[in-house]
XYZ file of C-alpha atoms in Angstrom:
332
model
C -27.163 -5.309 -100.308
C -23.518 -6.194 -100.890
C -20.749 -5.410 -102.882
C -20.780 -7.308 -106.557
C -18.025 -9.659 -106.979
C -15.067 -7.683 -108.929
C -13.051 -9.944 -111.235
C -9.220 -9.452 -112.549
C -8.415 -10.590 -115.250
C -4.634 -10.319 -116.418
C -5.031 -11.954 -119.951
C -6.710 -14.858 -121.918
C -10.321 -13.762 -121.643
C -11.524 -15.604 -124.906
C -9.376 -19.031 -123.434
C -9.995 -21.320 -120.660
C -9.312 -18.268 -117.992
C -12.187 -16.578 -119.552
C -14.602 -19.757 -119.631
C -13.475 -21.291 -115.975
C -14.620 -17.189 -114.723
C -18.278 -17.197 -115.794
C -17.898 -20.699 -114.517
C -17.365 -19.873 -111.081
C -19.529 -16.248 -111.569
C -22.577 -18.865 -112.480
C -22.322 -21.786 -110.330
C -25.290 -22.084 -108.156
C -27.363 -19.754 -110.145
C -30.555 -20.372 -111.498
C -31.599 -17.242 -113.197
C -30.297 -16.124 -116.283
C -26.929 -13.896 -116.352
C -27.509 -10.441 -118.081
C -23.805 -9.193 -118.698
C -23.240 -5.426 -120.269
C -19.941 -5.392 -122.164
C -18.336 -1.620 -122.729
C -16.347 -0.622 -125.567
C -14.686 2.313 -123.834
C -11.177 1.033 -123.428
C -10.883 -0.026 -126.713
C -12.608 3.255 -128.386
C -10.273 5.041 -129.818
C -9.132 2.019 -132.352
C -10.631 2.054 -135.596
C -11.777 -1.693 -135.420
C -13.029 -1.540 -132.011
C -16.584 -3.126 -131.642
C -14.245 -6.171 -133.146
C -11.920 -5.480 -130.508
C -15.016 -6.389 -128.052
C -16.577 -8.311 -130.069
C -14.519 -11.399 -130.083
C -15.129 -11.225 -126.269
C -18.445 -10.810 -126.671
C -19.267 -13.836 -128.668
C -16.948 -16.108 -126.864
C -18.457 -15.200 -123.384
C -22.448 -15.596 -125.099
C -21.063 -19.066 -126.772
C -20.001 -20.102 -123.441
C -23.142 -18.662 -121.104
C -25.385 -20.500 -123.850
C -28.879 -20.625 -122.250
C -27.625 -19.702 -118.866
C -27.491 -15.616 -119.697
C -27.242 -12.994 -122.413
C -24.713 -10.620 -123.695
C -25.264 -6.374 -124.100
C -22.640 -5.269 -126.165
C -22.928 -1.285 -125.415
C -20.303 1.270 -127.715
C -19.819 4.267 -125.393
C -16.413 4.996 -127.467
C -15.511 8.206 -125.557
C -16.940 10.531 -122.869
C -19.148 13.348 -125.356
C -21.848 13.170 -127.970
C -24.495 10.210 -127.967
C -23.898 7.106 -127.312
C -20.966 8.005 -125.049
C -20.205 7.832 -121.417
C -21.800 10.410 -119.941
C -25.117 9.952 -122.110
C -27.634 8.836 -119.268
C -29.368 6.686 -121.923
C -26.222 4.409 -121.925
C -25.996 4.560 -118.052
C -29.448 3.254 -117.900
C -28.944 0.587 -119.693
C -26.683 -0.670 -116.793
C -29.081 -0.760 -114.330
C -30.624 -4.473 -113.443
C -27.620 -5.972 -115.001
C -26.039 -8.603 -113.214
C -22.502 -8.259 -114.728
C -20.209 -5.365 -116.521
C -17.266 -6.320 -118.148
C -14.311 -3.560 -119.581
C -11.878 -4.914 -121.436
C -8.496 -4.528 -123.807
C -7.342 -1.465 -125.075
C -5.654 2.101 -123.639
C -5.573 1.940 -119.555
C -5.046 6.285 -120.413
C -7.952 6.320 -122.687
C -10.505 4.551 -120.855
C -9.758 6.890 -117.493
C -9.947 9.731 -119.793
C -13.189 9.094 -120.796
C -14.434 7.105 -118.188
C -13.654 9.529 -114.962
C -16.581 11.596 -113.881
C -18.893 10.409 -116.161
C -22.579 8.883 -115.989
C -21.484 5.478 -117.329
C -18.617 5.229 -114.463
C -21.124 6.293 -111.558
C -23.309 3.866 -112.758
C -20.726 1.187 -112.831
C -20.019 2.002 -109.262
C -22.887 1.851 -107.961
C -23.935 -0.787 -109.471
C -21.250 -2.227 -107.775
C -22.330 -1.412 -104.921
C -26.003 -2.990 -105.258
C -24.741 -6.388 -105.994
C -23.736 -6.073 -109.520
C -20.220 -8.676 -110.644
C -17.330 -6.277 -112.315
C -15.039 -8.164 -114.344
C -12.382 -6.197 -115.571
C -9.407 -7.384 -118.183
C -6.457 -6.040 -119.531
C -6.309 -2.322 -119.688
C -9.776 -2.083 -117.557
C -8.189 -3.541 -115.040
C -5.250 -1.069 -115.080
C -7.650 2.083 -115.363
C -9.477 0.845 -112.102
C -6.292 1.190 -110.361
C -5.683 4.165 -107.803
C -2.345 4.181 -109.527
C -2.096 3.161 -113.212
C 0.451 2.191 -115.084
C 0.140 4.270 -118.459
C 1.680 1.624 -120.539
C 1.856 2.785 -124.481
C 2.956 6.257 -123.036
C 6.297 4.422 -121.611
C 6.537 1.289 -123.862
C 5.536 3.114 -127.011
C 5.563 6.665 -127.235
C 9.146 6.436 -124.754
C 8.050 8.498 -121.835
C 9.727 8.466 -118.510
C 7.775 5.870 -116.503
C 5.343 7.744 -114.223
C 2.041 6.959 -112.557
C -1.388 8.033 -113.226
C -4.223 8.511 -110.944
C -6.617 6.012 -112.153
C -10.328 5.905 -111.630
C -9.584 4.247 -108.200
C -11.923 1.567 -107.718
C -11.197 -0.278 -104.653
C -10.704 2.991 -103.114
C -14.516 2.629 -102.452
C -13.505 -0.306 -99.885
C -10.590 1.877 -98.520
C -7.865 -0.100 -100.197
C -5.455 1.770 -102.608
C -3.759 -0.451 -105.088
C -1.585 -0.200 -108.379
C -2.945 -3.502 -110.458
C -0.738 -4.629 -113.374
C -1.850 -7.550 -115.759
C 0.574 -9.006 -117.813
C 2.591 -9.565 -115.315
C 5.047 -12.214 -116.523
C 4.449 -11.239 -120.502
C 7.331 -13.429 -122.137
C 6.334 -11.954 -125.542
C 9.892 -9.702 -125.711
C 11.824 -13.422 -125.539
C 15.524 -13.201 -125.144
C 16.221 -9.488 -126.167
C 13.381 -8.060 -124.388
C 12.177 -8.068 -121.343
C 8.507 -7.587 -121.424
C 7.113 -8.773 -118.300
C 5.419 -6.227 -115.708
C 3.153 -5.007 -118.370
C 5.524 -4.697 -121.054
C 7.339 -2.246 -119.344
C 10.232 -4.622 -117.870
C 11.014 -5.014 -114.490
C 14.063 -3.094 -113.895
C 11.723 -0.015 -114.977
C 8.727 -1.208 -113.046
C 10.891 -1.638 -109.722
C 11.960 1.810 -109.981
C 8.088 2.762 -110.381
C 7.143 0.579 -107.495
C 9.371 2.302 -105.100
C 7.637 5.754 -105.833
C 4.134 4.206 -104.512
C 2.876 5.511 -101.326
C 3.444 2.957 -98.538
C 0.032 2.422 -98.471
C -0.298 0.930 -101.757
C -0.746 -2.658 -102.584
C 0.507 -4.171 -106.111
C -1.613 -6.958 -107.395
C 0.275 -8.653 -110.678
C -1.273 -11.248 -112.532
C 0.229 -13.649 -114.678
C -1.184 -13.863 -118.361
C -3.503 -16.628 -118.622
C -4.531 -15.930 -114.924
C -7.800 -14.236 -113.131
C -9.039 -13.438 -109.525
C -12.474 -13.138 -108.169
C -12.584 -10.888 -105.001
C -15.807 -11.938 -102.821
C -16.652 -9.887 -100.525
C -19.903 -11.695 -99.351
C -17.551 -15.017 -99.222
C -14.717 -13.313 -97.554
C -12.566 -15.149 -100.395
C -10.163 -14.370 -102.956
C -9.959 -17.323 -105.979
C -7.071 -17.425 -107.988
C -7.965 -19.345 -111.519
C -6.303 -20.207 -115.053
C -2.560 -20.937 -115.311
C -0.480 -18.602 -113.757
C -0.077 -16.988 -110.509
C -1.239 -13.761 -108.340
C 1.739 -11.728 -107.228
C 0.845 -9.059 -104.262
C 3.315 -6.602 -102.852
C 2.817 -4.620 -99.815
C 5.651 -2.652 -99.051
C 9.178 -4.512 -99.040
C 6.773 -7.772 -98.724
C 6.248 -9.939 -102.031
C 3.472 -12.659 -101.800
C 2.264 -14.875 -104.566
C -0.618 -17.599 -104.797
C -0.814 -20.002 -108.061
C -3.833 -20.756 -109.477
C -6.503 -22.459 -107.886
C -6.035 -21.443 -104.424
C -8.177 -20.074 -102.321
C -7.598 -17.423 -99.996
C -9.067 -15.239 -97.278
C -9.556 -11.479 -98.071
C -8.080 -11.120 -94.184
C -4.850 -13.417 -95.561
C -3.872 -10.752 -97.498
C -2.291 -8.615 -94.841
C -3.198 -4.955 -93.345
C -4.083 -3.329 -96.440
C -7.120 -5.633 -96.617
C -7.927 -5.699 -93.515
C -10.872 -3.903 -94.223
C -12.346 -6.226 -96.577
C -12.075 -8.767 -94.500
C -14.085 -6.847 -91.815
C -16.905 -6.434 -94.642
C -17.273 -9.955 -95.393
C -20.131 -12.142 -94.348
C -17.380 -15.062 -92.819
C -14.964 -12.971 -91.165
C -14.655 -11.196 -87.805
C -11.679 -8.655 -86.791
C -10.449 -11.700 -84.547
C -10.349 -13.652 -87.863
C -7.924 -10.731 -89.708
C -5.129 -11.458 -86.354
C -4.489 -14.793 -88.144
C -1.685 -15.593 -89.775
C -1.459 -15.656 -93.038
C -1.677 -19.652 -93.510
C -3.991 -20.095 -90.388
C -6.499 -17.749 -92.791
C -6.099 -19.811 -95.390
C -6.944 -23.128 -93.544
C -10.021 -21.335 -92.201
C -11.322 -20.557 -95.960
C -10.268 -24.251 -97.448
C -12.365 -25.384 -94.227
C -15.057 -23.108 -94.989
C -15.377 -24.429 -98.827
C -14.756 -27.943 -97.537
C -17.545 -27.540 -95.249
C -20.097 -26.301 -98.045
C -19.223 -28.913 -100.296
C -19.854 -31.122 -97.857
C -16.380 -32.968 -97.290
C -16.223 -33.404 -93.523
C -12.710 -35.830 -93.483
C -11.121 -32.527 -95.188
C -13.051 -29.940 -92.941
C -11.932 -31.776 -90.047
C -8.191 -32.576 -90.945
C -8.174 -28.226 -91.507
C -9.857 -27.908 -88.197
C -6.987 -29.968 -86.491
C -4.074 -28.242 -88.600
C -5.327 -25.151 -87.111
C -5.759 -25.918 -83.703
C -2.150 -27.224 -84.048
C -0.993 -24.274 -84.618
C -2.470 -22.399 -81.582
C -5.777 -21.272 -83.058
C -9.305 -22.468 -82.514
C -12.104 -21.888 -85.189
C -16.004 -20.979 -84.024
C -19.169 -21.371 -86.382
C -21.869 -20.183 -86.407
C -24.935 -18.447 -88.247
C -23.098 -15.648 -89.736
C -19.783 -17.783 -90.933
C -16.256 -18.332 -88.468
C -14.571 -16.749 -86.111
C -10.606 -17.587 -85.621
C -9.466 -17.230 -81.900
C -6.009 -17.544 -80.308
C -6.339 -20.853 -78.915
């Protein structure tokens, strides 16, 4: 079976980000959607099954009678309840979706790493299963993490953690940073990359291995990675920043783009996916692109559109084959 979808989401999970991602997550489905929602980022805060709880009932207010809601408290790693109790790891099992959200990107690796609950979320992963990640999840899944209250807070020197390396399953090692243009410091202070400002972030980023992709996203602003679809989708109201060595790429909202269009480093998940071929990751950048818009133009059945892609990419040297298993993009 494939890989689940995994879903980024760099803020604004109980706004119109949060509601246009179980949106797309849904569409076409016609069984209900059985979502388990951890507490484990969050745990260490006194008020934390609020903390997940306003997610919680915004997400079941919005599924309605499409799907259902397991809120599940796993605070830290020991005693029951916890993360490595194999009565909460069961309970993942069969779902169709598990969320992590807000809180400490340090805490939740600390008791996350190693643990029944986090082997379960991989491989249910693995079987099919959507991750959605916001916020401080999303930072923990990271092979590199940014430990954020430890520099903006507690006045460390920035440094890196090794996170509990998610993508690393796919053979891609990134650094992923929500927040990424946080205006929240105004004027005086300059909160974006996470809060930790981007004169100290670019000083962090040029300590990453060269093999290390940076995925920002904007507050107010998700992706969906689809494997199966060989497609990224950027939604809400902000924009996807990726850097890959001295290269800086960024895609707003409501684009669509090719796993393959995202250079060498995912190269292999473009080889994974059901519509791509190694011929396909060659392409250019904006050829790649083309080649998904066709592909979604094509399902939705708007054949002026598919066609007017078709020609822009044979114009630029390039001729696109379908057939059974999805396209193939050839030097023309």
């Amino acid at each position: 079976m494939a890989h689940g979808r995994v879903t980024l989401i760099g803020s604004g999970e109980t706004t119109a980000v949060g509601a246009q991602v179980l949106d797309v997550l849904l569409a076409g489905r016609r069984r209900p959607y059985h979502m388990a929602m951890l507490e484990t980022p969050a745990g260490f805060e006194l008020n934390s099954p609020r903390v997940l709880g306003r997610v919680a009932d915004f997400f079941g207010r919005h599924l309605g009678p499409r799907g259902a809601i397991q809120p599940l408290a796993a605070r830290r790693r020991d005693g029951p309840g916890g993360t490595d109790d194999a009565a909460i790891s069961a309970q993942l099992s069969g779902m169709d979706a598990i969320y992590l959200g807000a809180g400490s990107p340090t805490y939740a690796i600390h008791h996350l790493r190693g643990t029944q609950v986090w082997e379960a979320i991989r491989r249910a992963w693995h079987t099919g299963t959507d991750i959605v990640l916001a916020s401080a999840a999303a930072i923990a899944a990271s092979r590199f993490a940014l430990p954020v209250y430890e520099i903006f807070k507690v006045g460390l020197d920035p440094f890196w953690m090794d996170g509990l390396d998610l993508l690393g399953d796919l053979g891609v090692s990134a650094a992923i940073v929500p927040h990424w243009n946080n205006p929240s410091g105004g004027d005086e202070l300059d909160t974006s990359r996470c809060f930790v400002g981007q004169v100290r972030f670019d000083a962090l980023q040029a300590r990453l291995p060269a093999n290390v992709t940076t995925l920002g996203l904007d507050e107010q602003t998700a992706l969906i990675l689809d494997l199966k679809a060989g497609d990224i989708e950027v939604l809400g109201s902000g924009a996807l920043t990726i850097r890959y060595g001295d290269a800086t790429q960024s895609f707003a909202a409501r684009q669509h783009l090719a796993t393959g269009a995202l250079g060498d480093v995912f190269r292999s998940l473009s080889d994974m996916s059901a519509g791509a071929s190694p011929a396909d990751a060659a392409a250019p950048a904006e050829v790649q692109q083309w080649a998904a818009e066709r592909a979604a133009a094509r399902a939705a059945r708007d054949w002026p559109l598919a066609d007017a892609l078709r020609a822009r990419i044979t114009t630029s040297g390039w001729q696109i084959e379908d057939g059974p298993e999805g396209y193939t993009l050839r030097r023309g």
